Amino acid sequence: MTTVNPNHAEFKTQDAASYNPVAQSFDRFVTQLSAPVAARLVALAGLAPDNHVLDVGAGTGIVALRAVAEMGPSGRVVGIDLSDGMLEVARQNARGRGLADRVEFRKMDAESLDCKDGSFDAVVSLFALRHFPHPETALQEMHRVLRPGGRLVLAVGSGAPWLSLVGLVHRLKLLPHVVRRFQGKQLVACKFLDGMVAAYVPSSGKSEEAGWTHEHTHMQQSVPAFIRAAGFQNIRSEWQGQQSIINTPEEFWELQTTFSSLSRKRLATVSSEVVARVRQDFMNTCREVLSRGGELVYPTGALLVSGRRA
Ligand SMILES: C[S@@+](CC[C@H](N)C(=O)[O-])C[C@H]1O[C@@H](n2cnc3c(N)ncnc32)[C@H](O)[C@@H]1O
């Protein structure tokens, strides 16, 4: 169980620091697993060739680099993040793709943007809102820096909506997976590692996630409501998800210790002997499941919400 830490400055510093050692593996997994949602997010932004775009919580740059590559030579992107490690990998990626003159990665807090009013045509943000202790402040900032008529598109991790065709189809497709899970033939990230880590390493009392995510578990309602409250109009939502099969227990471990805030942060607080014990238990369980003909699964689900500044 995660506890809520009232010291948000400390929370932000620790959250950013927790990404530094995993930035390279984060980049590798994001490239493998987040390309479809990043592509959809950029498509929803409806960018013109000369737009100026802000990517909030840019990480290693998957969205920022896609956006700048899709625009013309005068298109510009600023990606902001608080993690030095993530920013460094993002800058390397920009240089490696010959895009460094049109995309800039800056260290900045989403809740206090050092950007002029009305200076962007579009603001995008993938899988970052859940990290901000005050999402309403971050969204007001995104609204402030957008020009009138500018577009916001953000995505948060979320289960499939129950009352929609896409949600229904997704859940029907999941049925064989649920059967396999009950037969002990499927392990699902990041619940699998999080459960194991929570058993070995009790919470230190420090927040692993921003407190509001525990009060607002229904992202399909709360995120559009936050966006409306920040002053955006024409709000639209859609959902997309996929199940990825991970080939080896080693890859499954690295993926979850990279992507799960709980596991990443708790394992960083204990000795290497404890980490080795958790890893051994993890590997043994994965191998047992695979020997029964089972599979290691990483499900992703993203709620994409867009809005326009009046
Ligand atoms: C789950 S990662 C997503 C990164 C990237 N958008 C992607 O999808 O690959 C969340 C990112 O938000 C950043 N972040 C967390 N709190 C932040 C804040 N207050 N301001 C700016 N960035 C923040 C983290 O450092 C991390 O890089």
Short mmCIF file of C-alpha atoms and ligand atoms in Angstrom, two decimals:
data_model
loop_
_atom_site.label_atom_id
_atom_site.label_comp_id
_atom_site.label_asym_id
_atom_site.label_seq_id
_atom_site.Cartn_x
_atom_site.Cartn_y
_atom_site.Cartn_z
CA MET A 1 0.00 0.00 0.00
CA THR A 2 1.46 3.37 -1.01
CA THR A 3 1.45 6.21 1.46
CA VAL A 4 0.90 9.82 0.46
CA ASN A 5 3.82 12.14 1.07
CA PRO A 6 2.78 15.75 1.70
CA ASN A 7 6.26 17.04 0.78
CA HIS A 8 5.80 17.47 -2.93
CA ALA A 9 9.21 19.03 -3.62
CA GLU A 10 10.86 15.96 -2.11
CA PHE A 11 8.47 13.70 -4.02
CA LYS A 12 9.39 15.36 -7.34
CA THR A 13 13.13 15.14 -6.66
CA GLN A 14 12.91 11.46 -5.75
CA ASP A 15 10.61 10.62 -8.65
CA ALA A 16 13.03 12.24 -11.13
CA ALA A 17 16.07 10.61 -9.50
CA SER A 18 14.44 7.17 -9.67
CA TYR A 19 14.50 7.39 -13.49
CA ASN A 20 18.20 8.31 -13.77
CA PRO A 21 19.70 4.80 -13.46
CA VAL A 22 17.09 3.20 -15.76
CA ALA A 23 16.98 5.85 -18.50
CA GLN A 24 18.72 3.65 -21.13
CA SER A 25 16.52 0.62 -20.52
CA PHE A 26 13.44 2.90 -20.31
CA ASP A 27 14.29 4.17 -23.78
CA ARG A 28 14.66 0.63 -25.15
CA PHE A 29 11.33 -0.58 -23.73
CA VAL A 30 9.45 2.57 -24.71
CA THR A 31 10.67 2.18 -28.29
CA GLN A 32 9.36 -1.43 -28.27
CA LEU A 33 6.08 -0.89 -26.46
CA SER A 34 4.88 2.74 -26.72
CA ALA A 35 5.32 3.45 -30.45
CA PRO A 36 1.61 2.92 -31.33
CA VAL A 37 0.29 5.23 -28.59
CA ALA A 38 2.97 7.87 -29.31
CA ALA A 39 1.97 7.80 -33.01
CA ARG A 40 -1.73 8.20 -32.17
CA LEU A 41 -1.02 11.03 -29.73
CA VAL A 42 0.95 12.97 -32.35
CA ALA A 43 -1.75 12.30 -34.98
CA LEU A 44 -4.44 13.69 -32.64
CA ALA A 45 -2.38 16.87 -32.18
CA GLY A 46 -3.02 17.64 -35.90
CA LEU A 47 0.33 19.42 -36.29
CA ALA A 48 1.01 21.90 -39.10
CA PRO A 49 4.54 21.87 -40.66
CA ASP A 50 5.68 25.02 -38.83
CA ASN A 51 4.13 24.40 -35.40
CA HIS A 52 5.82 24.95 -32.05
CA VAL A 53 5.08 22.03 -29.72
CA LEU A 54 5.67 21.43 -26.01
CA ASP A 55 6.08 17.83 -24.72
CA VAL A 56 5.49 17.72 -20.95
CA GLY A 57 7.26 14.90 -19.06
CA ALA A 58 9.08 14.04 -22.28
CA GLY A 59 11.21 11.21 -20.84
CA THR A 60 13.66 9.96 -23.46
CA GLY A 61 11.77 11.81 -26.19
CA ILE A 62 9.55 9.29 -27.96
CA VAL A 63 6.75 11.82 -28.57
CA ALA A 64 8.90 14.94 -29.02
CA LEU A 65 11.11 13.25 -31.63
CA ARG A 66 8.15 11.80 -33.50
CA ALA A 67 6.42 15.22 -33.54
CA VAL A 68 9.47 17.08 -34.85
CA ALA A 69 10.17 14.42 -37.49
CA GLU A 70 6.60 14.80 -38.79
CA MET A 71 6.78 18.58 -39.15
CA GLY A 72 8.63 20.64 -41.76
CA PRO A 73 12.06 22.32 -41.32
CA SER A 74 10.54 25.22 -39.37
CA GLY A 75 8.65 22.99 -36.90
CA ARG A 76 10.10 23.14 -33.37
CA VAL A 77 9.61 21.04 -30.21
CA VAL A 78 10.58 21.68 -26.61
CA GLY A 79 10.54 18.59 -24.37
CA ILE A 80 10.64 19.17 -20.62
CA ASP A 81 11.37 16.74 -17.80
CA LEU A 82 12.81 16.75 -14.28
CA SER A 83 15.07 13.70 -14.65
CA ASP A 84 18.64 14.51 -15.76
CA GLY A 85 19.15 10.91 -16.89
CA MET A 86 16.04 10.89 -19.10
CA LEU A 87 16.93 14.32 -20.55
CA GLU A 88 20.46 13.14 -21.40
CA VAL A 89 19.16 10.09 -23.31
CA ALA A 90 16.57 12.31 -25.06
CA ARG A 91 19.35 14.68 -26.21
CA GLN A 92 21.46 11.72 -27.43
CA ASN A 93 18.44 10.44 -29.38
CA ALA A 94 17.91 13.87 -30.96
CA ARG A 95 21.58 14.10 -31.99
CA GLY A 96 21.56 10.50 -33.29
CA ARG A 97 18.61 11.26 -35.57
CA GLY A 98 19.99 14.59 -36.79
CA LEU A 99 17.10 16.50 -35.16
CA ALA A 100 18.99 18.38 -32.43
CA ASP A 101 18.63 21.75 -34.15
CA ARG A 102 14.82 21.54 -34.02
CA VAL A 103 14.14 19.86 -30.68
CA GLU A 104 15.37 21.09 -27.32
CA PHE A 105 15.16 19.11 -24.06
CA ARG A 106 15.04 21.28 -20.94
CA LYS A 107 14.91 20.56 -17.21
CA MET A 108 11.65 22.04 -16.00
CA ASP A 109 8.76 21.27 -13.65
CA ALA A 110 5.42 20.64 -15.39
CA GLU A 111 3.69 22.51 -12.56
CA SER A 112 5.74 25.67 -13.09
CA LEU A 113 6.58 26.07 -16.78
CA ASP A 114 9.31 28.57 -17.62
CA CYS A 115 7.60 29.41 -20.95
CA LYS A 116 5.80 32.53 -22.20
CA ASP A 117 2.00 32.75 -22.30
CA GLY A 118 0.55 31.59 -25.63
CA SER A 119 3.93 30.45 -27.00
CA PHE A 120 2.96 26.96 -28.31
CA ASP A 121 0.57 25.70 -30.99
CA ALA A 122 0.21 22.31 -29.32
CA VAL A 123 1.01 20.69 -25.97
CA VAL A 124 1.43 16.91 -25.77
CA SER A 125 2.15 14.62 -22.84
CA LEU A 126 2.44 10.82 -22.72
CA PHE A 127 2.17 8.80 -19.49
CA ALA A 128 3.38 11.70 -17.31
CA LEU A 129 0.27 13.25 -15.66
CA ARG A 130 0.13 10.54 -12.97
CA HIS A 131 3.56 11.73 -11.77
CA PHE A 132 2.47 15.31 -11.06
CA PRO A 133 1.30 15.86 -7.46
CA HIS A 134 -1.04 18.68 -8.64
CA PRO A 135 -2.40 17.69 -12.07
CA GLU A 136 -4.78 20.67 -12.04
CA THR A 137 -1.79 23.07 -11.72
CA ALA A 138 0.10 21.32 -14.52
CA LEU A 139 -2.98 21.53 -16.77
CA GLN A 140 -3.45 25.25 -16.00
CA GLU A 141 0.18 25.75 -16.99
CA MET A 142 -0.35 23.82 -20.26
CA HIS A 143 -3.43 26.01 -20.94
CA ARG A 144 -1.46 29.20 -20.22
CA VAL A 145 1.40 28.40 -22.61
CA LEU A 146 -0.92 27.41 -25.50
CA ARG A 147 -1.99 30.07 -28.00
CA PRO A 148 -5.76 30.63 -28.36
CA GLY A 149 -7.08 27.74 -30.49
CA GLY A 150 -4.03 25.59 -29.60
CA ARG A 151 -4.51 21.90 -28.93
CA LEU A 152 -3.70 19.73 -25.91
CA VAL A 153 -3.35 15.94 -26.27
CA LEU A 154 -2.34 13.81 -23.34
CA ALA A 155 -2.43 10.13 -22.48
CA VAL A 156 -2.57 8.39 -19.12
CA GLY A 157 -2.33 4.70 -18.33
CA SER A 158 -5.86 3.33 -17.88
CA GLY A 159 -7.87 0.11 -18.18
CA ALA A 160 -10.29 -0.28 -21.09
CA PRO A 161 -13.57 1.63 -20.63
CA TRP A 162 -16.52 -0.68 -19.86
CA LEU A 163 -19.18 1.24 -21.77
CA SER A 164 -17.66 1.42 -25.23
CA LEU A 165 -17.30 -0.80 -28.28
CA VAL A 166 -13.49 -0.64 -28.13
CA GLY A 167 -13.57 -1.61 -24.42
CA LEU A 168 -16.01 -4.47 -25.05
CA VAL A 169 -13.97 -5.87 -27.97
CA HIS A 170 -10.78 -5.59 -25.91
CA ARG A 171 -12.34 -7.44 -22.95
CA LEU A 172 -13.66 -10.21 -25.22
CA LYS A 173 -10.18 -10.65 -26.69
CA LEU A 174 -8.82 -10.86 -23.13
CA LEU A 175 -11.04 -13.82 -22.14
CA PRO A 176 -8.57 -16.56 -23.22
CA HIS A 177 -5.86 -14.67 -21.29
CA VAL A 178 -8.01 -14.64 -18.13
CA VAL A 179 -8.52 -18.41 -18.44
CA ARG A 180 -4.76 -18.92 -18.80
CA ARG A 181 -4.17 -16.72 -15.75
CA PHE A 182 -6.50 -18.91 -13.63
CA GLN A 183 -4.70 -22.01 -14.95
CA GLY A 184 -1.43 -20.58 -13.61
CA LYS A 185 -0.15 -20.13 -17.16
CA GLN A 186 0.24 -16.38 -17.24
CA LEU A 187 2.15 -13.76 -15.27
CA VAL A 188 1.12 -10.14 -15.81
CA ALA A 189 3.36 -7.08 -15.45
CA CYS A 190 3.67 -4.96 -13.43
CA LYS A 191 1.28 -6.55 -10.87
CA PHE A 192 3.44 -9.66 -10.64
CA LEU A 193 6.67 -7.95 -9.60
CA ASP A 194 4.87 -5.27 -7.54
CA GLY A 195 3.17 -7.98 -5.43
CA MET A 196 6.47 -9.77 -4.86
CA VAL A 197 8.37 -6.57 -4.02
CA ALA A 198 5.63 -5.43 -1.60
CA ALA A 199 5.96 -8.78 0.24
CA TYR A 200 9.77 -8.52 0.53
CA VAL A 201 10.12 -4.74 1.02
CA PRO A 202 7.52 -2.92 3.11
CA SER A 203 6.75 0.68 2.14
CA SER A 204 9.27 3.17 3.54
CA GLY A 205 6.43 5.68 3.96
CA LYS A 206 7.65 7.69 0.97
CA SER A 207 5.21 8.12 -1.91
CA GLU A 208 5.77 5.95 -4.95
CA GLU A 209 3.05 7.70 -6.93
CA ALA A 210 1.34 11.11 -6.73
CA GLY A 211 -1.36 10.99 -4.02
CA TRP A 212 -4.31 11.99 -6.24
CA THR A 213 -4.01 8.81 -8.33
CA HIS A 214 -5.27 6.84 -5.32
CA GLU A 215 -8.31 9.11 -4.87
CA HIS A 216 -9.11 9.28 -8.62
CA THR A 217 -8.83 5.71 -9.78
CA HIS A 218 -11.33 6.20 -12.66
CA MET A 219 -9.11 8.09 -15.10
CA GLN A 220 -11.89 8.06 -17.73
CA GLN A 221 -13.85 10.49 -15.56
CA SER A 222 -11.18 12.37 -13.63
CA VAL A 223 -8.77 13.28 -16.44
CA PRO A 224 -11.38 14.90 -18.78
CA ALA A 225 -12.79 16.69 -15.69
CA PHE A 226 -9.34 18.10 -14.78
CA ILE A 227 -8.85 19.23 -18.39
CA ARG A 228 -12.27 20.93 -18.49
CA ALA A 229 -11.59 22.64 -15.14
CA ALA A 230 -8.31 24.05 -16.55
CA GLY A 231 -10.37 25.89 -19.20
CA PHE A 232 -10.07 23.58 -22.24
CA GLN A 233 -12.97 23.05 -24.63
CA ASN A 234 -13.96 20.42 -27.25
CA ILE A 235 -12.76 17.63 -25.00
CA ARG A 236 -12.62 14.18 -26.63
CA SER A 237 -11.42 10.84 -25.24
CA GLU A 238 -10.45 7.55 -26.78
CA TRP A 239 -8.70 4.42 -25.55
CA GLN A 240 -6.14 2.09 -27.04
CA GLY A 241 -4.45 -0.97 -25.60
CA GLN A 242 -2.42 -4.05 -26.44
CA GLN A 243 -0.91 -7.15 -24.81
CA SER A 244 2.78 -7.79 -25.44
CA ILE A 245 4.40 -11.17 -24.82
CA ILE A 246 7.82 -10.86 -23.20
CA ASN A 247 10.24 -13.59 -24.28
CA THR A 248 12.49 -14.19 -21.27
CA PRO A 249 12.30 -13.90 -17.45
CA GLU A 250 15.38 -11.61 -17.58
CA GLU A 251 13.63 -9.22 -19.97
CA PHE A 252 10.44 -9.41 -17.85
CA TRP A 253 12.44 -8.43 -14.74
CA GLU A 254 14.21 -5.53 -16.43
CA LEU A 255 10.95 -4.25 -17.92
CA GLN A 256 9.15 -4.14 -14.58
CA THR A 257 12.05 -2.77 -12.55
CA THR A 258 12.19 0.02 -15.16
CA PHE A 259 8.49 0.84 -15.65
CA SER A 260 6.95 0.18 -12.22
CA SER A 261 7.28 3.15 -9.87
CA LEU A 262 6.65 0.92 -6.85
CA SER A 263 9.26 -1.71 -7.71
CA ARG A 264 11.83 0.77 -9.05
CA LYS A 265 11.63 2.97 -5.97
CA ARG A 266 11.39 0.26 -3.29
CA LEU A 267 14.20 -1.91 -4.67
CA ALA A 268 16.45 1.17 -4.70
CA THR A 269 16.08 1.39 -0.89
CA VAL A 270 17.33 -2.13 -0.01
CA SER A 271 20.65 -3.99 -0.10
CA SER A 272 21.85 -5.88 -3.17
CA GLU A 273 21.34 -9.15 -1.19
CA VAL A 274 17.61 -8.41 -0.79
CA VAL A 275 17.33 -7.44 -4.48
CA ALA A 276 19.08 -10.73 -5.38
CA ARG A 277 16.56 -12.72 -3.24
CA VAL A 278 13.57 -11.01 -4.88
CA ARG A 279 15.11 -11.59 -8.32
CA GLN A 280 15.73 -15.29 -7.60
CA ASP A 281 12.13 -15.81 -6.45
CA PHE A 282 10.92 -13.88 -9.53
CA MET A 283 13.05 -15.96 -11.93
CA ASN A 284 11.96 -19.27 -10.35
CA THR A 285 8.26 -18.36 -10.66
CA CYS A 286 8.68 -17.21 -14.27
CA ARG A 287 10.52 -20.43 -15.21
CA GLU A 288 7.82 -22.60 -13.55
CA VAL A 289 5.09 -20.81 -15.50
CA LEU A 290 7.02 -21.06 -18.78
CA SER A 291 7.68 -24.78 -18.19
CA ARG A 292 3.89 -25.31 -17.97
CA GLY A 293 3.53 -23.73 -21.43
CA GLY A 294 2.63 -20.34 -19.92
CA GLU A 295 3.53 -16.81 -20.93
CA LEU A 296 4.84 -13.51 -19.56
CA VAL A 297 2.58 -10.61 -20.51
CA TYR A 298 2.91 -6.85 -20.42
CA PRO A 299 -0.50 -5.20 -21.00
CA THR A 300 -0.71 -1.54 -21.93
CA GLY A 301 -3.77 0.67 -21.96
CA ALA A 302 -3.85 4.38 -22.66
CA LEU A 303 -6.66 6.87 -22.33
CA LEU A 304 -5.96 9.67 -24.83
CA VAL A 305 -7.73 12.94 -24.07
CA SER A 306 -7.62 16.04 -26.27
CA GLY A 307 -8.93 19.57 -25.83
CA ARG A 308 -8.56 23.02 -27.31
CA ARG A 309 -7.81 26.39 -25.76
CA ALA A 310 -10.70 28.77 -26.63
C1 LIG B 1 6.40 7.38 -17.35
S1 LIG B 1 7.58 8.56 -17.82
C2 LIG B 1 6.96 9.01 -19.45
C3 LIG B 1 8.03 9.57 -20.33
C4 LIG B 1 7.64 9.79 -21.80
N1 LIG B 1 6.56 10.74 -21.94
C5 LIG B 1 7.29 8.48 -22.44
O1 LIG B 1 6.07 8.19 -22.58
O2 LIG B 1 8.19 7.71 -22.78
C6 LIG B 1 7.13 9.99 -16.87
C7 LIG B 1 8.12 11.13 -17.04
O3 LIG B 1 7.60 12.29 -16.37
C8 LIG B 1 8.70 12.96 -15.77
N2 LIG B 1 8.21 13.83 -14.69
C9 LIG B 1 7.72 13.44 -13.50
N3 LIG B 1 7.35 14.51 -12.78
C10 LIG B 1 7.61 15.61 -13.53
C11 LIG B 1 7.40 17.00 -13.35
N4 LIG B 1 6.87 17.49 -12.22
N5 LIG B 1 7.76 17.84 -14.34
C12 LIG B 1 8.30 17.35 -15.49
N6 LIG B 1 8.49 16.03 -15.72
C13 LIG B 1 8.16 15.16 -14.75
C14 LIG B 1 9.58 11.82 -15.28
O4 LIG B 1 10.91 12.25 -15.00
C15 LIG B 1 9.49 10.84 -16.44
O5 LIG B 1 10.49 11.08 -17.41
#
